[in-house]
PDB file of C-alpha atoms in Angstrom:
ATOM      1  CA  UNK O   1     -14.105  -1.086  17.719  1.00 43.00           C
ATOM      2  CA  UNK O   2     -10.859  -1.951  17.161  1.00 55.00           C
ATOM      3  CA  UNK O   3      -8.537  -0.232  14.911  1.00 71.00           C
ATOM      4  CA  UNK O   4      -7.047  -1.784  11.865  1.00 81.00           C
ATOM      5  CA  UNK O   5      -3.180  -1.917  11.529  1.00 88.00           C
ATOM      6  CA  UNK O   6      -1.586   0.500   8.856  1.00 92.00           C
ATOM      7  CA  UNK O   7      -1.070  -0.566   5.693  1.00 94.00           C
ATOM      8  CA  UNK O   8       2.580  -0.696   3.850  1.00 95.00           C
ATOM      9  CA  UNK O   9       3.428  -0.191   0.531  1.00 95.00           C
ATOM     10  CA  UNK O  10       6.474  -2.169  -0.273  1.00 96.00           C
ATOM     11  CA  UNK O  11       8.800  -2.727  -3.113  1.00 95.00           C
ATOM     12  CA  UNK O  12      10.175  -6.449  -3.378  1.00 96.00           C
ATOM     13  CA  UNK O  13      12.979  -7.389  -5.558  1.00 96.00           C
ATOM     14  CA  UNK O  14      14.396 -11.019  -6.019  1.00 95.00           C
ATOM     15  CA  UNK O  15      17.051 -12.156  -8.094  1.00 94.00           C
ATOM     16  CA  UNK O  16      14.751 -14.114 -10.208  1.00 94.00           C
ATOM     17  CA  UNK O  17      11.080 -14.708 -10.865  1.00 94.00           C
ATOM     18  CA  UNK O  18      10.989 -17.955  -9.477  1.00 94.00           C
ATOM     19  CA  UNK O  19      12.393 -16.422  -6.295  1.00 94.00           C
ATOM     20  CA  UNK O  20       9.587 -13.787  -5.922  1.00 94.00           C
ATOM     21  CA  UNK O  21       6.725 -16.323  -6.926  1.00 94.00           C
ATOM     22  CA  UNK O  22       7.725 -18.530  -4.199  1.00 95.00           C
ATOM     23  CA  UNK O  23       8.093 -15.230  -1.830  1.00 95.00           C
ATOM     24  CA  UNK O  24       4.554 -14.340  -3.461  1.00 94.00           C
ATOM     25  CA  UNK O  25       2.831 -18.166  -2.627  1.00 94.00           C
ATOM     26  CA  UNK O  26       3.934 -18.216   0.872  1.00 94.00           C
ATOM     27  CA  UNK O  27       3.510 -14.648   1.985  1.00 94.00           C
ATOM     28  CA  UNK O  28       0.204 -14.193   0.140  1.00 93.00           C
ATOM     29  CA  UNK O  29       0.358 -10.039   0.007  1.00 93.00           C
ATOM     30  CA  UNK O  30      -2.096  -7.439  -1.565  1.00 93.00           C
ATOM     31  CA  UNK O  31      -0.459  -6.586  -4.885  1.00 93.00           C
ATOM     32  CA  UNK O  32      -2.821  -4.293  -6.040  1.00 88.00           C
ATOM     33  CA  UNK O  33      -5.138  -4.755  -9.320  1.00 88.00           C
ATOM     34  CA  UNK O  34      -2.517  -5.311 -11.806  1.00 85.00           C
ATOM     35  CA  UNK O  35       0.354  -6.235 -10.348  1.00 86.00           C
ATOM     36  CA  UNK O  36       3.331  -6.113 -12.677  1.00 89.00           C
ATOM     37  CA  UNK O  37       7.136  -7.430 -11.867  1.00 90.00           C
ATOM     38  CA  UNK O  38       9.859  -5.314 -13.741  1.00 92.00           C
ATOM     39  CA  UNK O  39      13.177  -6.646 -14.061  1.00 92.00           C
ATOM     40  CA  UNK O  40      16.145  -3.823 -12.580  1.00 89.00           C
ATOM     41  CA  UNK O  41      19.474  -4.457 -12.119  1.00 91.00           C
ATOM     42  CA  UNK O  42      19.222  -6.271  -9.163  1.00 90.00           C
ATOM     43  CA  UNK O  43      16.928  -8.972 -10.500  1.00 94.00           C
ATOM     44  CA  UNK O  44      12.723  -8.777 -10.536  1.00 96.00           C
ATOM     45  CA  UNK O  45      10.779  -6.116  -8.705  1.00 95.00           C
ATOM     46  CA  UNK O  46       7.104  -5.727  -7.619  1.00 94.00           C
ATOM     47  CA  UNK O  47       5.319  -3.252  -5.745  1.00 95.00           C
ATOM     48  CA  UNK O  48       2.903  -5.016  -2.649  1.00 95.00           C
ATOM     49  CA  UNK O  49       1.154  -3.767   0.456  1.00 95.00           C
ATOM     50  CA  UNK O  50       1.034  -5.373   3.315  1.00 95.00           C
ATOM     51  CA  UNK O  51      -0.315  -4.711   7.110  1.00 94.00           C
ATOM     52  CA  UNK O  52       2.420  -4.018   9.481  1.00 92.00           C
ATOM     53  CA  UNK O  53       1.936  -7.728  10.951  1.00 93.00           C
ATOM     54  CA  UNK O  54       2.124  -9.204   7.642  1.00 93.00           C
ATOM     55  CA  UNK O  55       5.078  -7.514   6.562  1.00 94.00           C
ATOM     56  CA  UNK O  56       6.795  -8.387  10.359  1.00 93.00           C
ATOM     57  CA  UNK O  57       5.934 -12.131   9.406  1.00 93.00           C
ATOM     58  CA  UNK O  58       6.827 -12.016   5.477  1.00 94.00           C
ATOM     59  CA  UNK O  59      10.564 -10.598   6.948  1.00 94.00           C
ATOM     60  CA  UNK O  60      10.535 -13.936   8.916  1.00 93.00           C
ATOM     61  CA  UNK O  61       9.155 -15.899   6.027  1.00 92.00           C
ATOM     62  CA  UNK O  62      10.667 -19.190   5.087  1.00 93.00           C
ATOM     63  CA  UNK O  63      11.273 -17.349   1.408  1.00 91.00           C
ATOM     64  CA  UNK O  64      12.385 -13.999   2.657  1.00 92.00           C
ATOM     65  CA  UNK O  65      16.063 -14.874   2.486  1.00 93.00           C
ATOM     66  CA  UNK O  66      15.027 -14.584  -1.457  1.00 91.00           C
ATOM     67  CA  UNK O  67      13.748 -11.006  -1.693  1.00 95.00           C
ATOM     68  CA  UNK O  68      15.047  -7.777  -0.931  1.00 95.00           C
ATOM     69  CA  UNK O  69      11.898  -6.029   1.255  1.00 96.00           C
ATOM     70  CA  UNK O  70      11.753  -2.044   1.050  1.00 95.00           C
ATOM     71  CA  UNK O  71       9.312  -0.057   2.690  1.00 96.00           C
ATOM     72  CA  UNK O  72       8.069   2.739   0.659  1.00 96.00           C
ATOM     73  CA  UNK O  73       5.125   4.800   1.891  1.00 96.00           C
ATOM     74  CA  UNK O  74       2.802   4.148   4.466  1.00 95.00           C
ATOM     75  CA  UNK O  75      -0.383   4.266   2.897  1.00 94.00           C
ATOM     76  CA  UNK O  76      -2.699   4.449   5.778  1.00 92.00           C
ATOM     77  CA  UNK O  77      -0.971   7.374   7.579  1.00 92.00           C
ATOM     78  CA  UNK O  78      -0.849   9.408   3.868  1.00 91.00           C
ATOM     79  CA  UNK O  79      -4.460   8.927   3.798  1.00 89.00           C
ATOM     80  CA  UNK O  80      -5.321  10.281   7.595  1.00 88.00           C
ATOM     81  CA  UNK O  81      -3.138  13.327   6.746  1.00 88.00           C
ATOM     82  CA  UNK O  82      -4.980  13.986   3.472  1.00 86.00           C
ATOM     83  CA  UNK O  83      -8.464  13.581   4.976  1.00 84.00           C
ATOM     84  CA  UNK O  84      -7.700  16.357   7.501  1.00 82.00           C
ATOM     85  CA  UNK O  85      -8.088  18.507   4.332  1.00 79.00           C
ATOM     86  CA  UNK O  86     -11.215  17.797   4.060  1.00 77.00           C
ATOM     87  CA  UNK O  87     -13.722  20.212   5.646  1.00 70.00           C
ATOM     88  CA  UNK O  88     -17.411  18.928   7.921  1.00 72.00           C
ATOM     89  CA  UNK O  89     -19.419  21.867   6.300  1.00 69.00           C
ATOM     90  CA  UNK O  90     -21.359  22.190   2.617  1.00 68.00           C
ATOM     91  CA  UNK O  91     -18.553  23.354   0.146  1.00 61.00           C
ATOM     92  CA  UNK O  92     -21.022  24.659  -2.154  1.00 62.00           C
ATOM     93  CA  UNK O  93     -23.377  26.691   0.727  1.00 67.00           C
ATOM     94  CA  UNK O  94     -22.197  30.055  -0.843  1.00 70.00           C
ATOM     95  CA  UNK O  95     -23.095  31.227  -4.238  1.00 70.00           C
ATOM     96  CA  UNK O  96     -19.625  32.867  -4.811  1.00 73.00           C
ATOM     97  CA  UNK O  97     -17.403  29.994  -3.037  1.00 66.00           C
ATOM     98  CA  UNK O  98     -14.912  28.111  -4.891  1.00 70.00           C
ATOM     99  CA  UNK O  99     -15.239  24.591  -4.494  1.00 66.00           C
ATOM    100  CA  UNK O 100     -11.910  22.961  -2.643  1.00 68.00           C
ATOM    101  CA  UNK O 101     -11.206  19.093  -1.290  1.00 69.00           C
ATOM    102  CA  UNK O 102     -12.844  16.261  -2.118  1.00 72.00           C
ATOM    103  CA  UNK O 103     -16.587  16.550  -2.696  1.00 68.00           C
ATOM    104  CA  UNK O 104     -19.397  13.891  -1.571  1.00 65.00           C
ATOM    105  CA  UNK O 105     -21.815  12.350  -4.309  1.00 61.00           C
ATOM    106  CA  UNK O 106     -25.301  12.528  -3.484  1.00 59.00           C
TER     107      UNK O 106
END
């Protein structure tokens, strides 16, 4: 099984909405469930998600000079660190145990 590349959450700011649209058309990023572009002092900004390879390609895209791309967080790495907190046993095994961590639906 090949390991997939990490997903990076980025914030992209363009001078105007049309420049942002052009960048999005060219790079085809994942913008999440409800993408909302917001006006910022520098222009129009939007959060989006890219795998590392996609991010590298986005930075060299034809429309890249129209936007400023800022890496916010490595979403995959954050998930891995949170996943380590999950125990392997049954957290409800003892009647007096206080539940902690993520549960499992059954």
